[in-house]
Tab-separated table of C-alpha atoms in Angstrom:
chain	number	residue	atom	x	y	z
A	678	UNK	CA	20.821	-20.303	-77.771
A	679	UNK	CA	17.379	-18.933	-78.652
A	680	UNK	CA	16.280	-22.318	-80.105
A	681	UNK	CA	17.381	-24.174	-76.985
A	682	UNK	CA	15.591	-21.674	-74.808
A	683	UNK	CA	12.336	-22.173	-76.724
A	684	UNK	CA	12.600	-25.949	-76.362
A	685	UNK	CA	13.097	-25.694	-72.577
A	686	UNK	CA	10.037	-23.455	-72.235
A	687	UNK	CA	7.927	-25.746	-74.443
A	688	UNK	CA	8.861	-28.830	-72.414
A	689	UNK	CA	8.035	-27.062	-69.125
A	690	UNK	CA	4.596	-25.973	-70.400
A	691	UNK	CA	3.784	-29.463	-71.687
A	692	UNK	CA	4.616	-31.037	-68.344
A	693	UNK	CA	2.479	-28.556	-66.427
A	694	UNK	CA	-0.403	-28.401	-68.825
A	695	UNK	CA	-3.757	-28.885	-67.134
A	696	UNK	CA	-6.223	-31.135	-68.964
A	697	UNK	CA	-9.976	-30.618	-69.105
A	698	UNK	CA	-10.475	-33.653	-66.866
A	699	UNK	CA	-8.229	-32.216	-64.217
A	700	UNK	CA	-10.097	-28.923	-64.424
A	701	UNK	CA	-13.478	-30.622	-64.000
A	702	UNK	CA	-12.226	-32.596	-61.008
A	703	UNK	CA	-10.859	-29.488	-59.370
A	704	UNK	CA	-14.135	-27.552	-59.585
A	705	UNK	CA	-15.782	-27.026	-56.163
A	706	UNK	CA	-19.153	-28.605	-55.582
A	707	UNK	CA	-20.425	-25.438	-53.826
A	708	UNK	CA	-19.100	-21.999	-53.328
A	709	UNK	CA	-19.671	-19.236	-50.903
A	710	UNK	CA	-20.024	-15.594	-51.867
A	711	UNK	CA	-16.267	-15.151	-52.201
A	712	UNK	CA	-15.818	-18.270	-54.323
A	713	UNK	CA	-14.016	-20.172	-51.557
A	714	UNK	CA	-14.689	-23.837	-50.917
A	715	UNK	CA	-17.550	-24.447	-48.543
A	716	UNK	CA	-15.725	-27.529	-47.327
A	717	UNK	CA	-13.263	-25.941	-44.919
A	718	UNK	CA	-11.131	-29.076	-44.672
A	719	UNK	CA	-10.148	-28.776	-48.335
A	720	UNK	CA	-7.947	-25.925	-49.419
A	721	UNK	CA	-8.095	-24.469	-52.938
A	722	UNK	CA	-4.983	-24.639	-55.052
A	723	UNK	CA	-5.034	-20.911	-55.782
A	724	UNK	CA	-6.235	-18.275	-53.264
A	725	UNK	CA	-6.308	-14.654	-54.085
A	726	UNK	CA	-4.100	-12.903	-51.522
A	727	UNK	CA	-5.178	-9.701	-49.852
A	728	UNK	CA	-3.358	-6.647	-51.070
A	729	UNK	CA	-0.832	-5.193	-48.610
A	730	UNK	CA	-2.153	-2.349	-46.456
A	731	UNK	CA	-1.808	1.102	-47.871
A	732	UNK	CA	0.864	2.987	-45.936
A	733	UNK	CA	0.490	6.720	-45.797
A	734	UNK	CA	3.792	8.383	-45.064
A	735	UNK	CA	6.675	6.460	-43.564
A	736	UNK	CA	6.282	2.870	-42.421
A	737	UNK	CA	6.605	2.205	-38.690
A	738	UNK	CA	6.823	-0.783	-36.401
A	739	UNK	CA	3.051	-1.287	-36.369
A	740	UNK	CA	3.193	-2.291	-40.052
A	741	UNK	CA	5.420	-5.277	-39.321
A	742	UNK	CA	3.753	-8.713	-39.474
A	743	UNK	CA	2.907	-10.457	-36.208
A	744	UNK	CA	5.523	-13.159	-36.770
A	745	UNK	CA	8.312	-10.605	-36.977
A	746	UNK	CA	7.060	-8.696	-33.929
A	747	UNK	CA	7.011	-11.964	-31.981
A	748	UNK	CA	10.669	-12.534	-32.802
A	749	UNK	CA	11.515	-9.015	-31.637
A	750	UNK	CA	9.661	-9.490	-28.342
A	751	UNK	CA	11.734	-12.588	-27.603
A	752	UNK	CA	14.628	-10.260	-26.718
A	753	UNK	CA	12.632	-8.477	-23.969
A	754	UNK	CA	12.473	-9.425	-20.301
A	755	UNK	CA	9.226	-10.001	-18.414
A	756	UNK	CA	8.876	-6.433	-17.130
A	757	UNK	CA	9.376	-5.011	-20.634
A	758	UNK	CA	6.822	-7.445	-22.040
A	759	UNK	CA	4.236	-6.323	-19.492
A	760	UNK	CA	4.973	-2.697	-20.349
A	761	UNK	CA	4.714	-3.385	-24.089
A	762	UNK	CA	1.325	-5.002	-23.540
A	763	UNK	CA	-0.030	-1.583	-22.532
A	764	UNK	CA	0.797	0.001	-25.918
A	765	UNK	CA	-2.118	-1.323	-27.971
A	766	UNK	CA	-4.413	-4.318	-28.366
A	767	UNK	CA	-2.226	-5.869	-31.053
A	768	UNK	CA	0.879	-5.759	-28.881
A	769	UNK	CA	-1.056	-7.093	-25.928
A	770	UNK	CA	-2.028	-10.218	-27.863
A	771	UNK	CA	1.514	-10.796	-29.133
A	772	UNK	CA	3.237	-10.249	-25.771
A	773	UNK	CA	0.828	-12.723	-24.154
A	774	UNK	CA	1.957	-15.465	-26.535
A	775	UNK	CA	2.728	-18.730	-24.752
A	776	UNK	CA	5.996	-19.223	-26.643
A	777	UNK	CA	7.388	-16.123	-24.891
A	778	UNK	CA	6.219	-16.908	-21.382
A	779	UNK	CA	7.014	-20.603	-21.126
A	780	UNK	CA	10.720	-19.754	-21.145
A	781	UNK	CA	10.216	-17.130	-18.421
A	782	UNK	CA	8.180	-19.644	-16.439
A	783	UNK	CA	11.007	-22.186	-16.528
A	784	UNK	CA	13.524	-19.560	-15.333
A	785	UNK	CA	11.650	-18.043	-12.383
A	786	UNK	CA	8.653	-20.156	-11.340
A	787	UNK	CA	9.340	-22.704	-8.620
A	788	UNK	CA	8.353	-26.250	-9.592
A	789	UNK	CA	9.596	-29.770	-8.993
A	790	UNK	CA	10.947	-31.668	-11.984
A	791	UNK	CA	9.912	-30.579	-15.441
A	792	UNK	CA	6.895	-28.325	-15.938
A	793	UNK	CA	3.802	-30.272	-16.957
A	794	UNK	CA	2.634	-29.031	-20.344
A	795	UNK	CA	-1.097	-29.629	-20.745
A	796	UNK	CA	-2.387	-31.145	-23.962
A	797	UNK	CA	-4.762	-29.431	-26.327
A	798	UNK	CA	-4.991	-25.833	-27.362
A	799	UNK	CA	-3.965	-23.497	-24.531
A	800	UNK	CA	-5.441	-20.055	-23.875
A	801	UNK	CA	-3.372	-17.219	-25.263
A	802	UNK	CA	-1.921	-16.063	-21.916
A	803	UNK	CA	-1.834	-19.456	-20.159
A	804	UNK	CA	1.890	-19.510	-19.340
A	805	UNK	CA	1.954	-15.823	-18.467
A	806	UNK	CA	-0.871	-16.126	-15.927
A	807	UNK	CA	0.581	-19.335	-14.484
A	808	UNK	CA	4.067	-17.829	-14.174
A	809	UNK	CA	2.890	-14.724	-12.321
A	810	UNK	CA	0.622	-16.798	-10.085
A	811	UNK	CA	3.330	-19.305	-9.103
A	812	UNK	CA	5.906	-16.577	-8.422
A	813	UNK	CA	3.425	-14.658	-6.267
A	814	UNK	CA	2.471	-17.757	-4.278
A	815	UNK	CA	6.094	-18.733	-3.683
A	816	UNK	CA	6.999	-15.223	-2.489
A	817	UNK	CA	4.035	-15.071	-0.101
A	818	UNK	CA	4.818	-18.550	1.210
A	819	UNK	CA	8.391	-17.567	2.111
A	820	UNK	CA	7.189	-14.362	3.768
A	821	UNK	CA	4.641	-16.159	5.945
A	822	UNK	CA	7.394	-18.419	7.277
A	823	UNK	CA	9.445	-15.402	8.318
A	824	UNK	CA	6.469	-13.681	9.989
A	825	UNK	CA	5.737	-16.437	12.512
A	826	UNK	CA	8.079	-15.129	15.211
A	827	UNK	CA	6.532	-12.510	17.516
A	828	UNK	CA	8.474	-9.650	19.092
A	829	UNK	CA	8.437	-10.043	22.872
A	830	UNK	CA	8.250	-6.275	23.479
A	831	UNK	CA	5.660	-5.027	20.985
A	832	UNK	CA	3.708	-8.247	20.310
A	833	UNK	CA	4.047	-7.604	16.558
A	834	UNK	CA	5.741	-9.906	14.018
A	835	UNK	CA	9.476	-9.667	14.675
A	836	UNK	CA	10.733	-9.793	11.081
A	837	UNK	CA	8.441	-7.208	9.495
A	838	UNK	CA	11.257	-4.852	8.488
A	839	UNK	CA	13.423	-7.765	7.323
A	840	UNK	CA	10.601	-9.058	5.099
A	841	UNK	CA	9.939	-5.627	3.618
A	842	UNK	CA	13.593	-5.254	2.678
A	843	UNK	CA	14.064	-8.806	1.411
A	844	UNK	CA	10.951	-8.631	-0.752
A	845	UNK	CA	12.223	-5.382	-2.251
A	846	UNK	CA	8.896	-3.641	-1.654
A	847	UNK	CA	8.800	-0.023	-2.805
A	848	UNK	CA	5.991	2.520	-2.654
A	849	UNK	CA	4.220	4.612	-5.233
A	850	UNK	CA	2.160	7.785	-4.972
A	851	UNK	CA	-0.550	8.079	-7.632
A	852	UNK	CA	-2.486	11.306	-8.153
A	853	UNK	CA	-5.544	12.117	-10.229
A	854	UNK	CA	-6.384	15.685	-11.265
A	855	UNK	CA	-9.592	17.359	-12.420
A	856	UNK	CA	-8.821	16.539	-16.064
A	857	UNK	CA	-8.529	12.819	-15.368
A	858	UNK	CA	-4.739	12.816	-15.812
A	859	UNK	CA	-3.021	10.236	-13.602
A	860	UNK	CA	0.587	10.648	-12.461
A	861	UNK	CA	2.760	8.242	-10.486
A	862	UNK	CA	5.818	8.963	-8.305
A	863	UNK	CA	8.229	6.564	-6.635
A	864	UNK	CA	9.021	7.252	-2.970
A	865	UNK	CA	12.012	9.454	-2.178
A	866	UNK	CA	12.763	8.038	1.302
A	867	UNK	CA	11.720	5.056	3.426
A	868	UNK	CA	12.377	4.874	7.192
A	869	UNK	CA	11.670	1.890	9.464
A	870	UNK	CA	10.693	2.232	13.130
A	871	UNK	CA	9.830	-0.033	16.046
A	872	UNK	CA	6.140	-0.303	15.167
A	873	UNK	CA	5.733	1.482	11.839
A	874	UNK	CA	7.245	2.604	8.553
A	875	UNK	CA	7.529	6.181	7.220
A	876	UNK	CA	7.462	6.986	3.498
A	877	UNK	CA	8.173	10.367	1.964
A	878	UNK	CA	7.773	11.989	-1.472
A	879	UNK	CA	9.321	15.352	-2.292
A	880	UNK	CA	10.185	15.067	-5.982
A	881	UNK	CA	6.698	15.865	-7.284
A	882	UNK	CA	7.322	17.689	-10.541
A	883	UNK	CA	4.325	18.472	-12.693
A	884	UNK	CA	1.798	18.032	-9.864
A	885	UNK	CA	-0.477	21.058	-9.472
A	886	UNK	CA	-2.151	20.843	-6.089
A	887	UNK	CA	-5.009	23.158	-7.076
A	888	UNK	CA	-6.318	20.575	-9.547
A	889	UNK	CA	-5.771	17.605	-7.198
A	890	UNK	CA	-8.751	15.278	-6.932
A	891	UNK	CA	-7.473	11.964	-5.531
A	892	UNK	CA	-4.405	10.540	-3.770
A	893	UNK	CA	-3.414	6.873	-3.688
A	894	UNK	CA	-0.549	5.178	-1.874
A	895	UNK	CA	0.369	1.781	-3.322
A	896	UNK	CA	3.020	-0.826	-2.605
A	897	UNK	CA	5.032	-2.273	-5.507
A	898	UNK	CA	5.837	-5.926	-4.816
A	899	UNK	CA	8.445	-7.665	-7.050
A	900	UNK	CA	7.683	-11.174	-8.322
A	901	UNK	CA	10.973	-12.613	-9.617
A	902	UNK	CA	13.810	-13.699	-7.329
A	903	UNK	CA	17.054	-15.517	-8.003
A	904	UNK	CA	18.155	-18.774	-6.356
A	905	UNK	CA	19.491	-16.844	-3.314
A	906	UNK	CA	16.114	-15.158	-2.787
A	907	UNK	CA	17.290	-11.741	-4.002
A	908	UNK	CA	15.049	-9.634	-6.219
A	909	UNK	CA	16.311	-9.635	-9.791
A	910	UNK	CA	16.842	-6.230	-11.441
A	911	UNK	CA	13.855	-4.854	-13.334
A	912	UNK	CA	11.555	-7.525	-11.945
A	913	UNK	CA	7.842	-7.201	-12.760
A	914	UNK	CA	5.777	-6.325	-9.712
A	915	UNK	CA	2.250	-6.332	-8.389
A	916	UNK	CA	0.655	-3.211	-6.944
A	917	UNK	CA	-1.483	-3.165	-3.819
A	918	UNK	CA	-3.617	-0.251	-2.598
A	919	UNK	CA	-2.651	0.870	0.928
A	920	UNK	CA	-4.737	4.013	1.343
A	921	UNK	CA	-6.833	6.298	-0.822
A	922	UNK	CA	-8.153	9.830	-0.276
A	923	UNK	CA	-10.577	11.748	-2.480
A	924	UNK	CA	-10.003	15.459	-2.074
A	925	UNK	CA	-10.831	18.666	-3.950
A	926	UNK	CA	-8.035	20.822	-2.666
A	927	UNK	CA	-9.542	24.270	-3.062
A	928	UNK	CA	-12.743	23.271	-1.259
A	929	UNK	CA	-10.935	21.205	1.372
A	930	UNK	CA	-8.510	24.008	2.205
A	931	UNK	CA	-11.347	26.413	2.968
A	932	UNK	CA	-12.660	24.094	5.685
A	933	UNK	CA	-9.335	22.897	7.135
A	934	UNK	CA	-6.519	24.981	8.535
A	935	UNK	CA	-2.857	23.901	8.665
A	936	UNK	CA	-1.995	22.050	11.868
A	937	UNK	CA	1.488	23.610	12.109
A	938	UNK	CA	3.859	25.728	10.038
A	939	UNK	CA	7.320	27.255	9.913
A	940	UNK	CA	8.779	30.115	7.890
A	941	UNK	CA	8.661	28.067	4.651
A	942	UNK	CA	5.872	25.468	4.708
A	943	UNK	CA	2.414	24.729	6.080
A	944	UNK	CA	1.428	21.236	7.243
A	945	UNK	CA	-2.020	19.741	6.610
A	946	UNK	CA	-3.297	16.482	8.031
A	947	UNK	CA	-5.163	14.873	5.142
A	948	UNK	CA	-6.012	11.644	6.994
A	949	UNK	CA	-4.677	9.485	9.822
A	950	UNK	CA	-2.124	8.162	7.311
A	951	UNK	CA	-1.099	11.180	5.248
A	952	UNK	CA	0.585	14.492	6.073
A	953	UNK	CA	0.843	17.063	3.263
A	954	UNK	CA	3.015	20.205	3.134
A	955	UNK	CA	2.622	23.260	0.885
A	956	UNK	CA	4.972	26.165	0.278
A	957	UNK	CA	3.983	29.435	1.887
A	958	UNK	CA	5.293	31.430	-1.082
A	959	UNK	CA	3.046	30.054	-3.816
A	960	UNK	CA	0.854	27.426	-2.133
A	961	UNK	CA	2.249	24.609	-4.281
A	962	UNK	CA	2.940	21.120	-2.991
A	963	UNK	CA	6.242	20.692	-1.125
A	964	UNK	CA	6.161	17.063	0.065
A	965	UNK	CA	3.917	14.242	1.272
A	966	UNK	CA	4.624	11.921	4.210
A	967	UNK	CA	2.658	8.846	5.212
A	968	UNK	CA	3.052	6.342	8.034
A	969	UNK	CA	1.781	2.768	8.321
A	970	UNK	CA	1.641	0.578	11.398
A	971	UNK	CA	3.329	-2.828	11.225
A	972	UNK	CA	0.134	-4.609	12.235
A	973	UNK	CA	-1.047	-6.498	9.096
A	974	UNK	CA	1.190	-4.273	6.970
A	975	UNK	CA	2.873	-7.173	5.150
A	976	UNK	CA	-0.521	-8.611	4.219
A	977	UNK	CA	-1.721	-5.183	3.117
A	978	UNK	CA	1.257	-4.987	0.760
A	979	UNK	CA	1.199	-8.515	-0.668
A	980	UNK	CA	-2.445	-9.582	-0.575
A	981	UNK	CA	-4.241	-6.465	-1.756
A	982	UNK	CA	-4.948	-5.354	-5.318
A	983	UNK	CA	-4.595	-2.149	-7.314
A	984	UNK	CA	-8.243	-1.211	-6.751
A	985	UNK	CA	-9.071	-2.784	-3.380
A	986	UNK	CA	-7.307	-2.725	-0.016
A	987	UNK	CA	-6.557	-5.902	1.881
A	988	UNK	CA	-9.289	-6.875	4.331
A	989	UNK	CA	-8.016	-8.725	7.420
A	990	UNK	CA	-9.558	-12.017	8.356
A	991	UNK	CA	-12.462	-11.798	10.731
A	992	UNK	CA	-11.357	-12.138	14.340
A	993	UNK	CA	-12.363	-15.420	15.952
A	994	UNK	CA	-14.214	-14.682	19.174
A	995	UNK	CA	-13.080	-16.670	22.234
A	996	UNK	CA	-15.812	-16.433	24.878
A	997	UNK	CA	-15.407	-16.784	28.636
A	998	UNK	CA	-18.406	-17.441	30.910
A	999	UNK	CA	-16.402	-17.537	34.158
A	1000	UNK	CA	-14.759	-14.095	34.304
A	1001	UNK	CA	-17.414	-11.384	35.020
A	1002	UNK	CA	-15.001	-8.635	33.810
A	1003	UNK	CA	-13.820	-10.495	30.728
A	1004	UNK	CA	-12.316	-8.091	28.183
A	1005	UNK	CA	-11.810	-5.229	30.665
A	1006	UNK	CA	-8.411	-6.099	32.126
A	1007	UNK	CA	-4.829	-7.260	31.479
A	1008	UNK	CA	-4.197	-5.046	28.478
A	1009	UNK	CA	-0.657	-4.150	27.420
A	1010	UNK	CA	0.039	-0.977	25.476
A	1011	UNK	CA	3.211	0.283	23.763
A	1012	UNK	CA	3.307	3.994	22.869
A	1013	UNK	CA	5.927	5.818	20.824
A	1014	UNK	CA	6.328	9.428	19.748
A	1015	UNK	CA	8.649	9.767	16.761
A	1016	UNK	CA	9.447	11.903	13.775
A	1017	UNK	CA	10.171	10.670	10.268
A	1018	UNK	CA	13.684	9.507	11.099
A	1019	UNK	CA	13.997	8.624	14.789
A	1020	UNK	CA	12.186	7.975	18.061
A	1021	UNK	CA	11.387	10.826	20.463
A	1022	UNK	CA	9.814	8.904	23.354
A	1023	UNK	CA	8.839	5.263	23.845
A	1024	UNK	CA	7.317	3.360	26.770
A	1025	UNK	CA	5.202	0.304	27.496
A	1026	UNK	CA	2.360	0.007	30.015
A	1027	UNK	CA	1.100	-3.303	31.373
A	1028	UNK	CA	-1.810	-4.471	33.519
A	1029	UNK	CA	-4.268	-1.910	32.111
A	1030	UNK	CA	-7.889	-2.326	33.123
A	1031	UNK	CA	-11.260	-0.619	33.377
A	1032	UNK	CA	-13.824	-1.673	35.961
A	1033	UNK	CA	-17.310	-2.342	34.709
A	1034	UNK	CA	-18.890	0.366	36.852
A	1035	UNK	CA	-16.441	2.897	35.373
A	1036	UNK	CA	-17.814	2.509	31.839
A	1037	UNK	CA	-19.305	5.957	31.118
A	1038	UNK	CA	-21.471	6.642	28.070
A	1039	UNK	CA	-20.341	3.286	26.663
A	1040	UNK	CA	-16.688	4.403	26.831
A	1041	UNK	CA	-14.073	2.118	28.377
A	1042	UNK	CA	-11.179	4.279	29.589
A	1043	UNK	CA	-7.729	2.697	29.957
A	1044	UNK	CA	-5.591	5.072	32.045
A	1045	UNK	CA	-1.904	4.656	31.221
A	1046	UNK	CA	-0.791	7.640	33.327
A	1047	UNK	CA	-2.949	9.777	35.654
A	1048	UNK	CA	-2.600	13.558	35.802
A	1049	UNK	CA	-3.123	13.695	39.579
A	1050	UNK	CA	-0.018	11.548	40.197
A	1051	UNK	CA	2.626	14.297	40.355
A	1052	UNK	CA	5.307	11.939	41.682
A	1053	UNK	CA	5.481	9.751	38.559
A	1054	UNK	CA	5.850	11.860	35.459
A	1055	UNK	CA	7.232	10.682	32.141
A	1056	UNK	CA	10.029	12.940	30.864
A	1057	UNK	CA	10.318	13.580	27.137
A	1058	UNK	CA	14.038	14.112	26.624
A	1059	UNK	CA	13.979	14.958	22.909
A	1060	UNK	CA	12.225	17.846	21.201
A	1061	UNK	CA	8.800	17.172	19.700
A	1062	UNK	CA	9.410	18.320	16.140
A	1063	UNK	CA	9.273	17.131	12.539
A	1064	UNK	CA	12.434	17.663	10.455
A	1065	UNK	CA	11.714	17.899	6.730
A	1066	UNK	CA	13.640	18.298	3.496
A	1067	UNK	CA	13.192	18.587	-0.246
A	1068	UNK	CA	15.724	18.554	-3.060
A	1069	UNK	CA	16.741	22.173	-2.355
A	1070	UNK	CA	15.488	23.098	1.116
A	1071	UNK	CA	15.163	21.683	4.612
A	1072	UNK	CA	13.728	22.796	7.926
A	1073	UNK	CA	12.007	21.838	11.189
A	1074	UNK	CA	8.363	22.191	12.179
A	1075	UNK	CA	8.012	22.302	15.957
A	1076	UNK	CA	5.341	20.646	18.101
A	1077	UNK	CA	4.321	18.036	15.536
A	1078	UNK	CA	5.347	14.371	15.353
A	1079	UNK	CA	4.008	10.877	14.722
A	1080	UNK	CA	2.201	8.706	17.278
A	1081	UNK	CA	2.428	4.887	17.171
A	1082	UNK	CA	0.256	2.796	19.505
A	1083	UNK	CA	-0.084	-0.992	19.860
A	1084	UNK	CA	-2.694	-2.355	22.290
A	1085	UNK	CA	-2.570	-6.081	23.147
A	1086	UNK	CA	-5.306	-8.070	24.860
A	1087	UNK	CA	-4.770	-10.562	27.686
A	1088	UNK	CA	-3.802	-13.318	25.209
A	1089	UNK	CA	-1.151	-11.131	23.583
A	1090	UNK	CA	-3.085	-10.555	20.342
A	1091	UNK	CA	-3.132	-7.113	18.731
A	1092	UNK	CA	-6.440	-5.628	19.859
A	1093	UNK	CA	-5.965	-2.186	18.281
A	1094	UNK	CA	-3.157	-0.249	16.598
A	1095	UNK	CA	-2.530	3.264	15.315
A	1096	UNK	CA	0.085	5.241	13.390
A	1097	UNK	CA	-0.893	8.861	12.825
A	1098	UNK	CA	0.522	12.412	12.901
A	1099	UNK	CA	-0.263	14.408	16.047
A	1100	UNK	CA	0.457	17.959	17.177
A	1101	UNK	CA	0.397	19.867	20.450
A	1102	UNK	CA	-2.255	22.392	21.412
A	1103	UNK	CA	-1.348	24.989	24.022
A	1104	UNK	CA	-3.448	25.510	27.144
A	1105	UNK	CA	-3.421	28.127	29.846
A	1106	UNK	CA	-0.500	28.436	32.309
A	1107	UNK	CA	-1.273	26.983	35.721
A	1108	UNK	CA	0.257	27.629	39.116
A	1109	UNK	CA	-0.272	24.881	41.648
A	1110	UNK	CA	1.399	25.613	44.987
A	1111	UNK	CA	0.657	22.066	46.166
A	1112	UNK	CA	3.219	20.731	43.728
A	1113	UNK	CA	6.909	20.603	44.261
A	1114	UNK	CA	8.748	23.873	43.599
A	1115	UNK	CA	10.371	22.384	40.514
A	1116	UNK	CA	6.937	22.109	38.824
A	1117	UNK	CA	5.553	25.432	40.063
A	1118	UNK	CA	5.167	27.214	36.740
A	1119	UNK	CA	3.988	24.964	33.950
A	1120	UNK	CA	2.461	25.345	30.513
A	1121	UNK	CA	-0.137	22.720	29.727
A	1122	UNK	CA	-0.127	21.055	26.303
A	1123	UNK	CA	-2.426	18.432	24.817
A	1124	UNK	CA	-2.333	16.010	21.902
A	1125	UNK	CA	-5.446	14.133	20.810
A	1126	UNK	CA	-6.160	11.707	18.005
A	1127	UNK	CA	-9.540	10.105	17.350
A	1128	UNK	CA	-10.494	7.160	15.159
A	1129	UNK	CA	-13.847	5.456	14.697
A	1130	UNK	CA	-13.637	3.398	17.914
A	1131	UNK	CA	-10.748	4.827	19.956
A	1132	UNK	CA	-9.571	8.250	21.121
A	1133	UNK	CA	-6.055	8.839	22.462
A	1134	UNK	CA	-5.548	11.686	24.943
A	1135	UNK	CA	-2.058	12.914	25.876
A	1136	UNK	CA	-1.389	15.778	28.270
A	1137	UNK	CA	2.048	17.365	28.635
A	1138	UNK	CA	3.414	19.995	30.971
A	1139	UNK	CA	6.285	22.205	29.886
A	1140	UNK	CA	8.670	23.909	32.307
A	1141	UNK	CA	10.174	27.364	31.851
A	1142	UNK	CA	13.446	25.779	30.687
A	1143	UNK	CA	11.653	23.843	27.929
A	1144	UNK	CA	11.628	20.471	29.722
A	1145	UNK	CA	8.458	18.499	28.996
A	1146	UNK	CA	6.710	15.747	30.942
A	1147	UNK	CA	3.795	13.512	29.971
A	1148	UNK	CA	1.420	13.902	32.889
A	1149	UNK	CA	-1.649	12.117	31.543
A	1150	UNK	CA	-2.090	9.368	28.950
A	1151	UNK	CA	-5.405	7.670	28.262
A	1152	UNK	CA	-7.118	5.463	25.685
A	1153	UNK	CA	-10.890	5.782	25.419
A	1154	UNK	CA	-12.369	2.689	23.757
A	1155	UNK	CA	-15.894	2.444	22.432
A	1156	UNK	CA	-17.302	-0.465	24.422
A	1157	UNK	CA	-18.774	-1.945	21.218
A	1158	UNK	CA	-15.181	-2.621	20.104
A	1159	UNK	CA	-14.661	-4.696	23.271
A	1160	UNK	CA	-17.979	-6.523	22.796
A	1161	UNK	CA	-17.135	-7.401	19.188
A	1162	UNK	CA	-13.665	-8.697	20.074
A	1163	UNK	CA	-14.528	-10.705	23.205
A	1164	UNK	CA	-18.174	-11.591	22.529
A	1165	UNK	CA	-19.347	-9.717	25.620
A	1166	UNK	CA	-22.364	-7.425	26.080
A	1167	UNK	CA	-21.238	-4.397	28.088
A	1168	UNK	CA	-22.830	-1.833	25.801
A	1169	UNK	CA	-26.012	-0.308	27.241
A	1170	UNK	CA	-28.013	1.848	24.780
A	1171	UNK	CA	-28.962	5.241	26.212
A	1172	UNK	CA	-26.986	4.827	29.441
A	1173	UNK	CA	-26.819	8.075	31.443
A	1174	UNK	CA	-23.848	9.442	33.353
A	1175	UNK	CA	-24.221	9.323	37.121
A	1176	UNK	CA	-22.532	11.543	39.701
A	1177	UNK	CA	-20.542	8.612	41.050
A	1178	UNK	CA	-19.202	7.829	37.572
A	1179	UNK	CA	-18.150	11.414	36.857
A	1180	UNK	CA	-15.840	11.302	39.875
A	1181	UNK	CA	-13.810	8.588	38.147
A	1182	UNK	CA	-13.321	10.556	34.916
A	1183	UNK	CA	-10.498	12.984	34.231
A	1184	UNK	CA	-11.297	16.631	33.499
A	1185	UNK	CA	-8.962	18.918	31.576
């Protein structure tokens, strides 16, 4: 057996013996510093392989070769791939591989016929970027079709709530503390109203309000839908910034008092969008509520980005040289008082106007209800209060609610809108014998909310039995807002108030 074995080995060596001529022909004409062929098109027969990396301790998944990791990532869905891309740079490159995303593209992107595969070398994330782009465009296209119908009562898009639900849009609260630590929380509750949406967070574990530096509210917009238009489970989503507030809580609290409170919590109005509650016992955060008006809300959700809010298209001015009071008449306004869950009071006012000689200090006042008209008061049947709850507690804060306003111009376009928390402020008790006996003893209350261009004034009278009536309701518009919208020139710099004009204003 040994002799036969030697013969087999000798024959193998003779067949594979390299002659001197073959060696001379295989020598490279030029070498680089490592001894590799300078001619990159020719490969050497023998290349010295790099030694395997030294592993200290136990081996982990990061030591696997890229080819094996790619095979593992083939079992993940799109959302998991996007999450894995955030682990490290190596994983980001592998999860962006075109071989992974072309299959996802074929399953979820809308296209006619077969997908056109471009020739040549493709960028690393070509199919990923194209897939997310096509899915986003298709979703937005379907939404725009649904938003064409206008509600006859409010003048807002009729299917806003339907679109929000069908698109599966959820909301996220993101906080940043003094140490740069960012935390995110999904909304606990979502409530839809006639002209707005309410969102609430009360499961805020690990958030210390004393170190709070920034608050962000974002919408999370799914991208993948099935053939019936239903969001698939665990779909990847885009985030869009809705509102952002920079706040150093300890400094801010010294300058701002709570607007209302009960035996358990104190309410703070952070902005016209956000209401924040803290516990009386320890001053920690209890819950956060925000409200957004339906006007442009769908576009704010779908067309914004993580860092920048959606900017509406510039309004196209339609001028009118015939009407001398153009832009001062035929307004329609819908006003609603509500809490987080339900409506408290709602009414619409039509034919609103302001005469040109009644513009005082460049303020155009639209009177929805006059205080001197005692025969036509607006009863508020439900209590003005804000019910609240957390995982363990619940309660009611009185004399605070949410105000929604939609103001339409004479063409039925949304001229101005508002959704903001408001609260009542008590005034002195008045006794007016000229009034009917039923309104003899009244307690005067006021609610005001001011934005950059508009101030809303609401006056209420409360009877001894607790019945409340809205006796005065007014919108004060900066005349520059009217000039910008209608292309007029009513604003007069430095205009003084005359005695005749003060007679037309309302004093409180």
